[in-house]
XYZ file of C-alpha atoms in Angstrom:
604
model
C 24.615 20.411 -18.286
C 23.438 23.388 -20.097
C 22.062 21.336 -23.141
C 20.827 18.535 -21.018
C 17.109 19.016 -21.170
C 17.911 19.027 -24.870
C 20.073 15.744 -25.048
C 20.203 12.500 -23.280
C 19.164 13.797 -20.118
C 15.819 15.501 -21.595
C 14.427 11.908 -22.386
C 13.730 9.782 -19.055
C 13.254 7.201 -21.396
C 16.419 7.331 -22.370
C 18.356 6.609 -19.572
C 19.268 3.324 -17.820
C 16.812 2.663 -14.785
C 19.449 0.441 -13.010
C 21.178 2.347 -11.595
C 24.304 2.042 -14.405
C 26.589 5.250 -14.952
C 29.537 6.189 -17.314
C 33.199 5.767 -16.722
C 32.852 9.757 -15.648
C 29.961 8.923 -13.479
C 27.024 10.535 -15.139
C 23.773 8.388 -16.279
C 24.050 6.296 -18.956
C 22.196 7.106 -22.129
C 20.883 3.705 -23.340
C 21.547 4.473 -26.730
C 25.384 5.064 -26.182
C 26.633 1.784 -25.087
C 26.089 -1.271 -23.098
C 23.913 -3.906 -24.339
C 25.578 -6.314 -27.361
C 27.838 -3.714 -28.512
C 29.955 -3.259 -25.383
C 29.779 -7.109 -24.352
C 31.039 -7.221 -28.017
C 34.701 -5.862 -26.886
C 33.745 -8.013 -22.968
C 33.605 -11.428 -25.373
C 36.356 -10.196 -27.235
C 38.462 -9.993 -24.221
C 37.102 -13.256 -22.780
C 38.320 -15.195 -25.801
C 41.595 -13.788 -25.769
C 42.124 -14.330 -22.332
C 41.125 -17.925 -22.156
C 43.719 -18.792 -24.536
C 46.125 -17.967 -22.526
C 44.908 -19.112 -18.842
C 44.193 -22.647 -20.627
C 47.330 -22.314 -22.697
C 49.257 -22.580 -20.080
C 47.057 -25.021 -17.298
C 46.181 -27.372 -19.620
C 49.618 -29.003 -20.092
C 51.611 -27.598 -16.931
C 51.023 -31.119 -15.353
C 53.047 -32.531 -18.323
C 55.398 -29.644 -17.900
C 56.020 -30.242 -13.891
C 56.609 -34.407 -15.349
C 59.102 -33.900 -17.957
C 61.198 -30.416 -16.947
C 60.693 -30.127 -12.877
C 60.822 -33.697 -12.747
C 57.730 -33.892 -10.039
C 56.013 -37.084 -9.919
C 52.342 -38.689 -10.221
C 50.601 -37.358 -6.948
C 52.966 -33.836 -6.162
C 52.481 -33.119 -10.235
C 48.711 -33.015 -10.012
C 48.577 -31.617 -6.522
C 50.886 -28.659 -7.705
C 48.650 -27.928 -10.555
C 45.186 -28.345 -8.412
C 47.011 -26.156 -5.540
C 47.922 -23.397 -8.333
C 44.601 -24.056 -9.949
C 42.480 -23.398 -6.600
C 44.574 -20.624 -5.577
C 43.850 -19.299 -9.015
C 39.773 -19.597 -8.357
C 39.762 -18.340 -4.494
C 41.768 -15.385 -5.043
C 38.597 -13.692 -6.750
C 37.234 -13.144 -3.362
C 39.761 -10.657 -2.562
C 38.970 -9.330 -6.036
C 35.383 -9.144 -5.596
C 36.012 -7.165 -2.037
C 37.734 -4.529 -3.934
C 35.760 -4.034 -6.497
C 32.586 -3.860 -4.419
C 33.639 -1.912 -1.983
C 36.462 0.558 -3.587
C 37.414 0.631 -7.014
C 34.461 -0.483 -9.120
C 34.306 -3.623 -11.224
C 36.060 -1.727 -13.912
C 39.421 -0.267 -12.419
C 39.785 -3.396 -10.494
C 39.771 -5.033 -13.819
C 42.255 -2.915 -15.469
C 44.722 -3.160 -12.830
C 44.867 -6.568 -11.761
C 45.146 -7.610 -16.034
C 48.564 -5.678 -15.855
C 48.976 -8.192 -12.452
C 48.067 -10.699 -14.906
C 50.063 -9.916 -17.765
C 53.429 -9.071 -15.875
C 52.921 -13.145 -14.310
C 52.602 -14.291 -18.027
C 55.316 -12.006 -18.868
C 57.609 -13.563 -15.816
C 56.365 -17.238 -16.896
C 57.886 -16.802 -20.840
C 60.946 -15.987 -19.113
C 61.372 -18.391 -16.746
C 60.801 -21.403 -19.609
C 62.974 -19.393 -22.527
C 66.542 -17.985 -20.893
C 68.631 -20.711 -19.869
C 69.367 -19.487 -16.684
C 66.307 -19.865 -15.360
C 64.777 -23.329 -17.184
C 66.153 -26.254 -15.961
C 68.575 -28.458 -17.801
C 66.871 -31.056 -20.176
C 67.415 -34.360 -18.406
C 68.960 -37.742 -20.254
C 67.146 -41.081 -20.269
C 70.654 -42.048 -18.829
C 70.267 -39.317 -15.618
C 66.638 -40.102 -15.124
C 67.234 -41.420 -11.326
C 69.174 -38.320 -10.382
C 66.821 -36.019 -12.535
C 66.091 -33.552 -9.298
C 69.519 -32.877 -8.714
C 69.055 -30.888 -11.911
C 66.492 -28.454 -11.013
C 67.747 -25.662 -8.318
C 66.015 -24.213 -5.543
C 66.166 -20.830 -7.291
C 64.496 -22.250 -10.781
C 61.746 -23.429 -8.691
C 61.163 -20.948 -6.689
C 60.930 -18.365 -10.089
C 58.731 -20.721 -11.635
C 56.064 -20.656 -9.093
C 56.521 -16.565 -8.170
C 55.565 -16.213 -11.924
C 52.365 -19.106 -11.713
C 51.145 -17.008 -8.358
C 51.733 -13.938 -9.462
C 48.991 -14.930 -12.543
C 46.855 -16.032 -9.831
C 46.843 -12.578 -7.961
C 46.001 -10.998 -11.271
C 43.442 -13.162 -12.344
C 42.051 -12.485 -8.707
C 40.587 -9.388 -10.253
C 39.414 -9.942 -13.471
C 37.634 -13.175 -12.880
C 35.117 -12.285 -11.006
C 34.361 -8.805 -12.624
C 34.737 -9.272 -16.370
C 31.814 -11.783 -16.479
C 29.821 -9.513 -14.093
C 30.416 -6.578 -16.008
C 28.909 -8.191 -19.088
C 26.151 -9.262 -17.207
C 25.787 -5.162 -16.553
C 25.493 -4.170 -19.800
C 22.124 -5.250 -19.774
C 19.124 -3.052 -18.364
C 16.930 -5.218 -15.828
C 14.028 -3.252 -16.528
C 14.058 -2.629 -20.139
C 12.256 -5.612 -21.375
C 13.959 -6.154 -24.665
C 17.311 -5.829 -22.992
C 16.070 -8.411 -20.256
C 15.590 -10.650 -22.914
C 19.184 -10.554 -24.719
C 20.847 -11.052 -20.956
C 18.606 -14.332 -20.397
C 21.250 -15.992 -23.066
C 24.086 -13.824 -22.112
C 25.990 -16.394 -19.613
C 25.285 -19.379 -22.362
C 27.175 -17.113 -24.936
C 29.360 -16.149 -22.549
C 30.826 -19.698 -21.799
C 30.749 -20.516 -25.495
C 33.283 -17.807 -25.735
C 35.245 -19.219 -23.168
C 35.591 -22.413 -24.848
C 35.625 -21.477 -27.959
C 39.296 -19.771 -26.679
C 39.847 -23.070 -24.448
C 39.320 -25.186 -28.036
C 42.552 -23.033 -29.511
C 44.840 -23.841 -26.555
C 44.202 -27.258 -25.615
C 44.803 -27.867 -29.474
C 46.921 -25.646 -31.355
C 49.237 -24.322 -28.314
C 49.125 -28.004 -26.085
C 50.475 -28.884 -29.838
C 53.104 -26.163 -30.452
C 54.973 -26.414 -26.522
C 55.057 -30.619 -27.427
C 56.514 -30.464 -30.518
C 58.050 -26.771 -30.784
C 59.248 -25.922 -27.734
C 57.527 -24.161 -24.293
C 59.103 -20.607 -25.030
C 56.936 -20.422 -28.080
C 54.678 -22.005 -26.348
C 54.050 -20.008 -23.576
C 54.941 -16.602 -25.486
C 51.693 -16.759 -27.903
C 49.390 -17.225 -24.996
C 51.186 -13.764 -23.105
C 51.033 -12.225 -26.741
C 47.507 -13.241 -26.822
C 46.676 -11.588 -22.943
C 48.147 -8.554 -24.187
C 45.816 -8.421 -27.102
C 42.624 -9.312 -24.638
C 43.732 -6.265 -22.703
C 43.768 -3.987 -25.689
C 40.258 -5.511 -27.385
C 38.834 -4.580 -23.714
C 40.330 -1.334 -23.292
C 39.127 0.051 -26.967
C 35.355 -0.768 -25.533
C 36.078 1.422 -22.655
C 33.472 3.914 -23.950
C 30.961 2.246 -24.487
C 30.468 0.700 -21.212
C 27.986 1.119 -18.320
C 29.488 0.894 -15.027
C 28.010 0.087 -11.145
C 29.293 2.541 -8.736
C 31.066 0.638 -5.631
C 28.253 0.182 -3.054
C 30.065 -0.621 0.094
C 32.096 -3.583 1.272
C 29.810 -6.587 1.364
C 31.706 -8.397 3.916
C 31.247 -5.512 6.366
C 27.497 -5.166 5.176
C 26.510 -8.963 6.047
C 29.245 -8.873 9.947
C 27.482 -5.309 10.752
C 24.031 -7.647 10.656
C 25.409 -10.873 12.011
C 27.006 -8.631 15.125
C 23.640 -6.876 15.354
C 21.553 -9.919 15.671
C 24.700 -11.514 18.326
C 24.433 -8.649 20.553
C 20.534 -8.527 20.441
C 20.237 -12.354 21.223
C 18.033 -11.634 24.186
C 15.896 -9.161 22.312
C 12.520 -10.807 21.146
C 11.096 -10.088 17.463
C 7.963 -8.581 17.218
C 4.734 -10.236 16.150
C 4.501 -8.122 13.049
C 7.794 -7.255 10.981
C 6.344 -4.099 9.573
C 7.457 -3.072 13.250
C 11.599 -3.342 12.184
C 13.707 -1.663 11.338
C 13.675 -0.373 7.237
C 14.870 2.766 5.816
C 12.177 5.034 3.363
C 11.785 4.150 -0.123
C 13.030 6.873 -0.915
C 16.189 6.370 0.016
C 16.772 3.464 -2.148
C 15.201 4.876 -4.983
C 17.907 7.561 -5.161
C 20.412 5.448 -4.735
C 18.912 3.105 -7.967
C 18.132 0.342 -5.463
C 15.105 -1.270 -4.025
C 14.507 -2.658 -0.843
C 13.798 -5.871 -0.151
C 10.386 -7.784 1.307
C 10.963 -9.168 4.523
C 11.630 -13.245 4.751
C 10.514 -15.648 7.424
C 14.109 -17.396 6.954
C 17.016 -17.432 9.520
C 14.887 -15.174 11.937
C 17.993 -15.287 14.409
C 19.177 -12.398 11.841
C 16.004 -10.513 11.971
C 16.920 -9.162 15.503
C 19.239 -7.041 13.929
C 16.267 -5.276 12.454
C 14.758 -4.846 15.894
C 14.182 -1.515 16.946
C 15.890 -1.779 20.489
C 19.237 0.415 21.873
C 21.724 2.756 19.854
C 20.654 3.740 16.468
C 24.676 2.813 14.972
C 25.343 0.723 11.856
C 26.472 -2.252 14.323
C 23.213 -2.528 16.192
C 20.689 -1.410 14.230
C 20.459 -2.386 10.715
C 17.495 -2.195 7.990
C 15.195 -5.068 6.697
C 16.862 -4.906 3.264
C 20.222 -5.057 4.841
C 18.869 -8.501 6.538
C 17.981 -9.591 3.726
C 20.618 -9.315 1.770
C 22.130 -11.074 4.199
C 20.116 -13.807 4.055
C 20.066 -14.471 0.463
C 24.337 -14.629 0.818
C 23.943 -17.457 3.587
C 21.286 -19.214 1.728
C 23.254 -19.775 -1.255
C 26.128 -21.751 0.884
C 24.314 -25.452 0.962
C 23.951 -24.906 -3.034
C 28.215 -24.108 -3.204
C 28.556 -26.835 -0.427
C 26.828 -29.070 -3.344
C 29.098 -28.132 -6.122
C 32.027 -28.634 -4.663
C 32.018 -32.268 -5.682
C 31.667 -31.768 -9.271
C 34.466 -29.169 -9.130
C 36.611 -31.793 -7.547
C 35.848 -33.969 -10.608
C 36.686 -31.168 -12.967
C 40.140 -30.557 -11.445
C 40.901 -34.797 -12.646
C 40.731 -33.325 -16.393
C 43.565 -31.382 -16.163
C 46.134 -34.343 -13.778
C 45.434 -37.950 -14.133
C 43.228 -37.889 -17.053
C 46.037 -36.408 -18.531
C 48.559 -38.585 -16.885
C 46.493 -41.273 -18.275
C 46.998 -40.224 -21.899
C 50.757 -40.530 -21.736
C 50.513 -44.230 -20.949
C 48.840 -44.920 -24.199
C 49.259 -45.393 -27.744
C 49.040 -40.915 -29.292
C 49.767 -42.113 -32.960
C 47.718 -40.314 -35.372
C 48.849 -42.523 -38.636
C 52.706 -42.813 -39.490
C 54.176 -39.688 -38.511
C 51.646 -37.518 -36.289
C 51.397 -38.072 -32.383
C 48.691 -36.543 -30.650
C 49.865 -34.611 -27.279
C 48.056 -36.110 -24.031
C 46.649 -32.902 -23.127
C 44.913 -32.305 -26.323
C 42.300 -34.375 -25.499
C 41.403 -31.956 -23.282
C 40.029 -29.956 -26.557
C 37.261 -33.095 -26.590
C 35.659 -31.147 -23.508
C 35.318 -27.946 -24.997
C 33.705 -29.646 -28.091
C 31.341 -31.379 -26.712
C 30.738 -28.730 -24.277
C 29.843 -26.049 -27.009
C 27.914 -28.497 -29.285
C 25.749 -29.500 -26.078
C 25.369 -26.238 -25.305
C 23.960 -24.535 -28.845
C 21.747 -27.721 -28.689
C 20.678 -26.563 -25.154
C 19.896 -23.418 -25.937
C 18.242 -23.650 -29.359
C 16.910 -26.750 -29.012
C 15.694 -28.165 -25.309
C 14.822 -24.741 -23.847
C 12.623 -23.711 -26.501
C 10.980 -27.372 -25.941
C 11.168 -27.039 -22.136
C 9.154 -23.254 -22.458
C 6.103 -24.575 -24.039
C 5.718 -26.923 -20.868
C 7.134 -25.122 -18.034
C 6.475 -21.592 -19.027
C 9.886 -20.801 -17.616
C 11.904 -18.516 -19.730
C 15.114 -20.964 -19.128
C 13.457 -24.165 -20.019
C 14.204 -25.691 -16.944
C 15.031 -23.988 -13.420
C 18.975 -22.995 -12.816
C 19.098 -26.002 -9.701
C 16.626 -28.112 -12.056
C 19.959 -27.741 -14.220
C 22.504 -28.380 -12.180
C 20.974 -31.503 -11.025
C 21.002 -32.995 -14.250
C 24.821 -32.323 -14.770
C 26.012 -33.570 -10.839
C 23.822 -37.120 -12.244
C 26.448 -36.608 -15.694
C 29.327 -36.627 -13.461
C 28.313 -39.876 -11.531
C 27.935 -41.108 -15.008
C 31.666 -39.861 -15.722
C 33.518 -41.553 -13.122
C 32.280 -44.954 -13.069
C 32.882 -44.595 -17.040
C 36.297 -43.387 -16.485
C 36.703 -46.216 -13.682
C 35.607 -49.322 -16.221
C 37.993 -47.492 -18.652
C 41.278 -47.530 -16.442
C 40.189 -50.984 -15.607
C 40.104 -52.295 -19.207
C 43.588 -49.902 -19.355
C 45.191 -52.053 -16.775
C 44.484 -55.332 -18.212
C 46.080 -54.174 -21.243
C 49.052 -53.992 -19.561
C 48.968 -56.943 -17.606
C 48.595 -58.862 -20.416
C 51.499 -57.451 -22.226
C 53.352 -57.569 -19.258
C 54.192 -53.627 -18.857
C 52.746 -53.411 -15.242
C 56.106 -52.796 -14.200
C 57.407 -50.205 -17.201
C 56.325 -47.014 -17.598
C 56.130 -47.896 -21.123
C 53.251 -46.791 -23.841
C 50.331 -49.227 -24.218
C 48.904 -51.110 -27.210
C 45.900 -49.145 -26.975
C 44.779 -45.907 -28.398
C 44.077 -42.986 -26.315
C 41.174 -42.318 -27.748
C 39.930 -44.939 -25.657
C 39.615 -42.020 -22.934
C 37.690 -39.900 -24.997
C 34.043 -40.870 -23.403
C 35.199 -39.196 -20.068
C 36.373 -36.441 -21.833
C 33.449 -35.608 -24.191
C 31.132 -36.210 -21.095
C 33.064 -33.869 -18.814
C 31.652 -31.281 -21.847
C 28.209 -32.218 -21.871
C 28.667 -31.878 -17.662
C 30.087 -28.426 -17.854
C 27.071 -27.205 -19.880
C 24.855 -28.039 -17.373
C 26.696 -27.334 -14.196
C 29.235 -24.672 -14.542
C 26.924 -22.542 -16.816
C 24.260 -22.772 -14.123
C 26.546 -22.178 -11.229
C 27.911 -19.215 -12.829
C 23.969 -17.800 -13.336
C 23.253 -18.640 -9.983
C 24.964 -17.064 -7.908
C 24.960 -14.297 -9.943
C 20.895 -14.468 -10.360
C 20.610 -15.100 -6.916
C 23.124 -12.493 -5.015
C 21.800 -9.117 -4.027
C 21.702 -6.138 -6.566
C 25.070 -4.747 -4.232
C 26.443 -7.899 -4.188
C 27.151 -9.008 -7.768
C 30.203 -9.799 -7.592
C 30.556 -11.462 -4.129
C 28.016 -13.716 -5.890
C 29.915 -14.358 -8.706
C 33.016 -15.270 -6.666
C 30.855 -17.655 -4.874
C 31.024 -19.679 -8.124
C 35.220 -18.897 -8.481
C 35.611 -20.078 -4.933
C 33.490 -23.656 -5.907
C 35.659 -24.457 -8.835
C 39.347 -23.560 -6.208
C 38.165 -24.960 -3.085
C 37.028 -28.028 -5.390
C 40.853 -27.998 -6.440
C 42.120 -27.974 -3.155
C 39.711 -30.563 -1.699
C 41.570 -32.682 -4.830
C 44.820 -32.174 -3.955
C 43.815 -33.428 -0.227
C 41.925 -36.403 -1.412
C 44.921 -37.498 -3.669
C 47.472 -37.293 -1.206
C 45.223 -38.557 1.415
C 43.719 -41.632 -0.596
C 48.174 -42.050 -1.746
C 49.174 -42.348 1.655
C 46.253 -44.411 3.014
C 46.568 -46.955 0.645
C 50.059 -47.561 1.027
C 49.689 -48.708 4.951
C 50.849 -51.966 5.686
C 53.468 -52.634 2.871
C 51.028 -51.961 -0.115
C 52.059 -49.796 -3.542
C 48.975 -47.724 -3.190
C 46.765 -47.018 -5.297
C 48.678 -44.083 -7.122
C 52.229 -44.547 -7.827
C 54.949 -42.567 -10.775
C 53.811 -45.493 -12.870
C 50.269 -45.790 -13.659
C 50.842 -49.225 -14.894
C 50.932 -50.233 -11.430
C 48.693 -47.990 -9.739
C 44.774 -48.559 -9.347
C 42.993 -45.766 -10.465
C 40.111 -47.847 -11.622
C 39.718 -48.121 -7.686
C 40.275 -44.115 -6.965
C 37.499 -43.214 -9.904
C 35.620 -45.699 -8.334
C 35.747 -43.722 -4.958
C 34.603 -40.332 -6.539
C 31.619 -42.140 -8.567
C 30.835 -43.285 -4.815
C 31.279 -39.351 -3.875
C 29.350 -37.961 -6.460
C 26.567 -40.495 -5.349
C 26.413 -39.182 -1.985
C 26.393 -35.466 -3.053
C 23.593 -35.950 -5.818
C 21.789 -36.790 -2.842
C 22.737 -34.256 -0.383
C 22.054 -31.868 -3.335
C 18.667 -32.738 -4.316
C 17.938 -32.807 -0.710
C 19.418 -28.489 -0.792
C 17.579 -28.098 -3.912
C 13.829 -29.216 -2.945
C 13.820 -26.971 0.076
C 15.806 -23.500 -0.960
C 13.749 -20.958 -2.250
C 14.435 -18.420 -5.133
C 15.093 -15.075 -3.897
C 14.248 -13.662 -7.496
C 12.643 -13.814 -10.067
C 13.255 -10.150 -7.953
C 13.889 -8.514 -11.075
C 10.044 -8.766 -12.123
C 8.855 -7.216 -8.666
C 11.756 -4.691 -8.591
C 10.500 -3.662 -12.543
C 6.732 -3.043 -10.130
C 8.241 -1.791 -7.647
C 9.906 1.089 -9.559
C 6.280 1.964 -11.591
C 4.641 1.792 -8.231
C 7.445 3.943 -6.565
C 6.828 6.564 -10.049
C 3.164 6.878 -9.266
C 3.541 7.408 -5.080
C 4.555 10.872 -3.625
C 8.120 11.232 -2.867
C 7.770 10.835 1.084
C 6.581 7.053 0.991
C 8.063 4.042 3.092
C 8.884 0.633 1.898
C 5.659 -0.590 2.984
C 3.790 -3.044 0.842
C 6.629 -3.080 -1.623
C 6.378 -6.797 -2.746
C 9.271 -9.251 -4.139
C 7.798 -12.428 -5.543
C 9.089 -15.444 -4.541
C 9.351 -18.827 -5.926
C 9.837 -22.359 -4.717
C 11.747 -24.754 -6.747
C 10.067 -28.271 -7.380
């Protein structure tokens, strides 16, 4: 500290204004890390990491078919179940972080989580022991008598045990990229604008090798290799991320958000009675002051869900349960308002969670030859998503938004819900393409008579490929602007509760699949019918079922646009809080939050 007058800590320019510190807790010196150069080793990791996650869910529908024997409907409702439980458990992830460890420690442990599932996973598919015995065309009606209770039971501790880890990295590593960008350094403002866009393209680029080369390699090689390059390639996302370690900038935990947003719900409960006052310069807020040494900012006062602004009134006990600030409020209300947009994207993530089951499922009915001696796995169509997803997104992002500027004067083209409107209309546009398709599929069979075989068509499965390559072009539009969103859109101590918000779309979206499959199974095979999904898709009717979610996503494009025209932005924030922080520089240091101004737009 001696030399610090002399160092970083003599320039104030020099040091982050957010807030951001070193692993050791000291202010970051911009010049040091973050920015590009630590979301360099944040990438690197991402890449890594998605290699293996996809390496292993993009075919385990095919592996539950052919080695746990599992059929059509408890197949794809095992992998949606894993799948969702794989997306909610970021909540729990997101608590932690927030409220004890940091985004970074939370990280490091729960990889070693993930990488000891992985670890378990290679093991259970490689030692005889614990893999189940290959089954004969001649056993196939007695195949489950094969698999034992205990094989099972190993196989699914290791898939969980992935999910727990993966708890605690999804929802941080993307947020801690996001950090290494300085809100109120202009330039660095800039680079973060494009950060999530780059940051999926990363993702998929890692998706592209898995659902190609490794889908391949467990096919035709064998699942032990199979599954041991994607753990090999964890272990080498770990190390890429730990080698960046110093030049990271790091949020300090600020408090469980959970207990934040019940201290102001219980508040405003036990103060039901209590009426608001005529002006709300009269509640409750703490002194700027406050929040400036802390590196945060209040937060202007809304005229939304004024039930909650009771908690605000000045009335009884001054204790955290009965009396809580305007910003607190707030942040409050910026959580709850986000909930009708994740009510709305719940749909599409049901849609998503099809790629990886019965579009799959699909594939195996058809013709995979690739010329004389080259078969094509089922799953590796899945790789069609990923490139059209990353060709529709450089074209987004180099091409449309510097189009959409000139005429919105927007700095992302188009608003984020502007965005994710056009890509719920792309997945209407999916399913009744995908439903015409499985029609045409099942004629095909009927006229070679092979409704009743679970034999391979005389039609090539590249005839699926439109659903595929347009579940791409969806996912630029609506996962990328889900995942900026809430993230955009969550409170400055909140990050990463926003950022689960989009985890918990994409597993409750899962989960709502799994029930609509079973549910739609059983319904349908009332009265003495074969329902619509049956072990042979020859005989099933999943024109009809794709039919039923173009229906859904009908209904939800609706009850989205309907969310959309009347929520209201809750930042640009960044561009008042950048004010707020020159006006807070130029008042004396005993000053309240009066007059301090966040802008607000609507979204036409």
């Amino acid at each position: 500290m001696a030399d610090g007058g002399e160092n970083g800590l003599s320039s104030e320019e020099d040091i982050t204004k957010d807030g951001s510190v070193d692993l050791r807790g000291r202010p970051c010196v911009r010049s040091k890390g973050g920015r590009w150069t630590a979301c360099c080793f944040i990438v690197g990791y991402e890449v890594f990491e998605r290699m293996a996650f996809y390496g292993i869910a993009s075919n385990l529908v095919i592996y539950l078919t052919k080695k746990l024997h599992e059929g059509t409907v408890s197949s794809s409702n095992n992998v949606t179940n894993w799948v969702g439980t794989v997306w909610m458990t970021p909540i729990l992830g997101a608590y932690i972080a927030d409220a004890h460890l940091g985004r970074y420690w939370t990280f490091v442990i729960s990889s070693a989580i993930y990488l000891l599932g992985m670890g378990l996973l290679t093991l259970t598919v490689s030692l005889r022991s614990l893999r189940p015995p290959s089954c004969s065309t001649a056993q196939a009606g007695d195949c489950n008598s094969h698999v034992t209770a205990f094989q099972v039971g190993i196989f699914y501790c290791s898939l969980y045990t992935i999910a727990l880890g993966t708890g605690g990295t999804k929802p941080n590593i993307s947020t801690m990229g996001a950090d290494q960008f300085d809100d109120f350094e202009p330039k660095e403002r800039a680079q973060k604008l494009s950060f999530f866009n780059w940051w999926m393209f990363s993702i998929f680029f890692g998706t592209l090798f898995s659902n190609t080369f490794l889908i391949y390699i467990q096919d035709n090689v064998g699942w032990s290799v199979g599954y041991g390059l994607p753990t090999t390639g964890l272990a080498i996302s770990i190390l890429v991320f730990l080698v960046g370690t110093p030049f990271y900038r790091h949020k300090l935990p600020s408090g469980s958000p959970f207990t934040r947003m019940a201290r102001v719900a219980v508040a405003a409960i036990r103060k039901w009675d209590v009426p608001l006052p005529s002006d709300p310069k009269e509640l409750y807020e703490l002194d700027l002051e406050h929040y400036t040494k802390a590196g945060k900012f209040p937060i202007e006062y809304t005229a939304s869900l004024r039930f909650l602004d009771k908690a605000a009134v000045k009335s009884g006990p001054n204790t955290p349960w009965k009396l809580c600030s305007v910003t607190q409020v707030e942040e409050t209300k910026q959580m709850i308002k986000m909930l009708p947009v994740l009510v709305a994207t719940l749909v599409p993530s049901v849609m998503t969670a099809q790629v990886n089951t019965l579009f799959i499922k699909q594939g195996t009915t058809l013709d995979r030859s690739m010329g004389p001696h080259f078969e094509i796995p089922s799953a590796c169509l899945t790789a069609f998503v990923t490139i059209f997803m990353l060709i529709s997104l450089v074209l987004y992002d180099r091409c449309l938004v510097p189009a959409m500027k000139k005429h919105t004067k927007n700095p992302r083209g188009i608003t984020l819900l502007q965005r994710l409107g056009i890509g719920l209309l792309v997945h209407v546009a999916i399913m009744v393409i995908a439903s015409l398709t499985e029609r045409y599929r099942l004629k095909v069979a009927r006229d070679h008579g092979l409704v009743d075989e679970k034999a391979a068509l005389p039609l090539s499965i590249f005839v699926l490929l439109p659903q595929f390559a347009m579940m791409g072009i969806a996912d630029t539009f609506v996962e990328v602007a889900k995942l900026e969103f809430f993230y955009d859109q969550a409170p400055l101590g909140m990050k990463s509760l926003g950022t689960s918000y989009f985890t918990t779309s994409l597993g409750v979206g899962n989960f709502l699949s799994s029930v609509l499959l079973s549910t739609v199974s059983d319904i349908t095979k009332k009265n003495g019918s074969n329902g619509w999904i049956q072990d042979n898709l020859n005989a099933s009717h999943l024109d009809y079922y794709y039919a039923f979610f173009a229906a859904l996503n009908v209904i939800n494009l609706f009850f989205f646009l309907v969310v959309s025209k009347s929520y209201t932005y809750s930042t640009d924030v960044i561009e008042s809080e950048i004010e707020l922080r020159k006006y807070s520089e130029m008042l004396p240091k005993k000053v309240t939050s009066e007059g301090s101004g966040s802008l607000r737009v609507r979204d036409t």
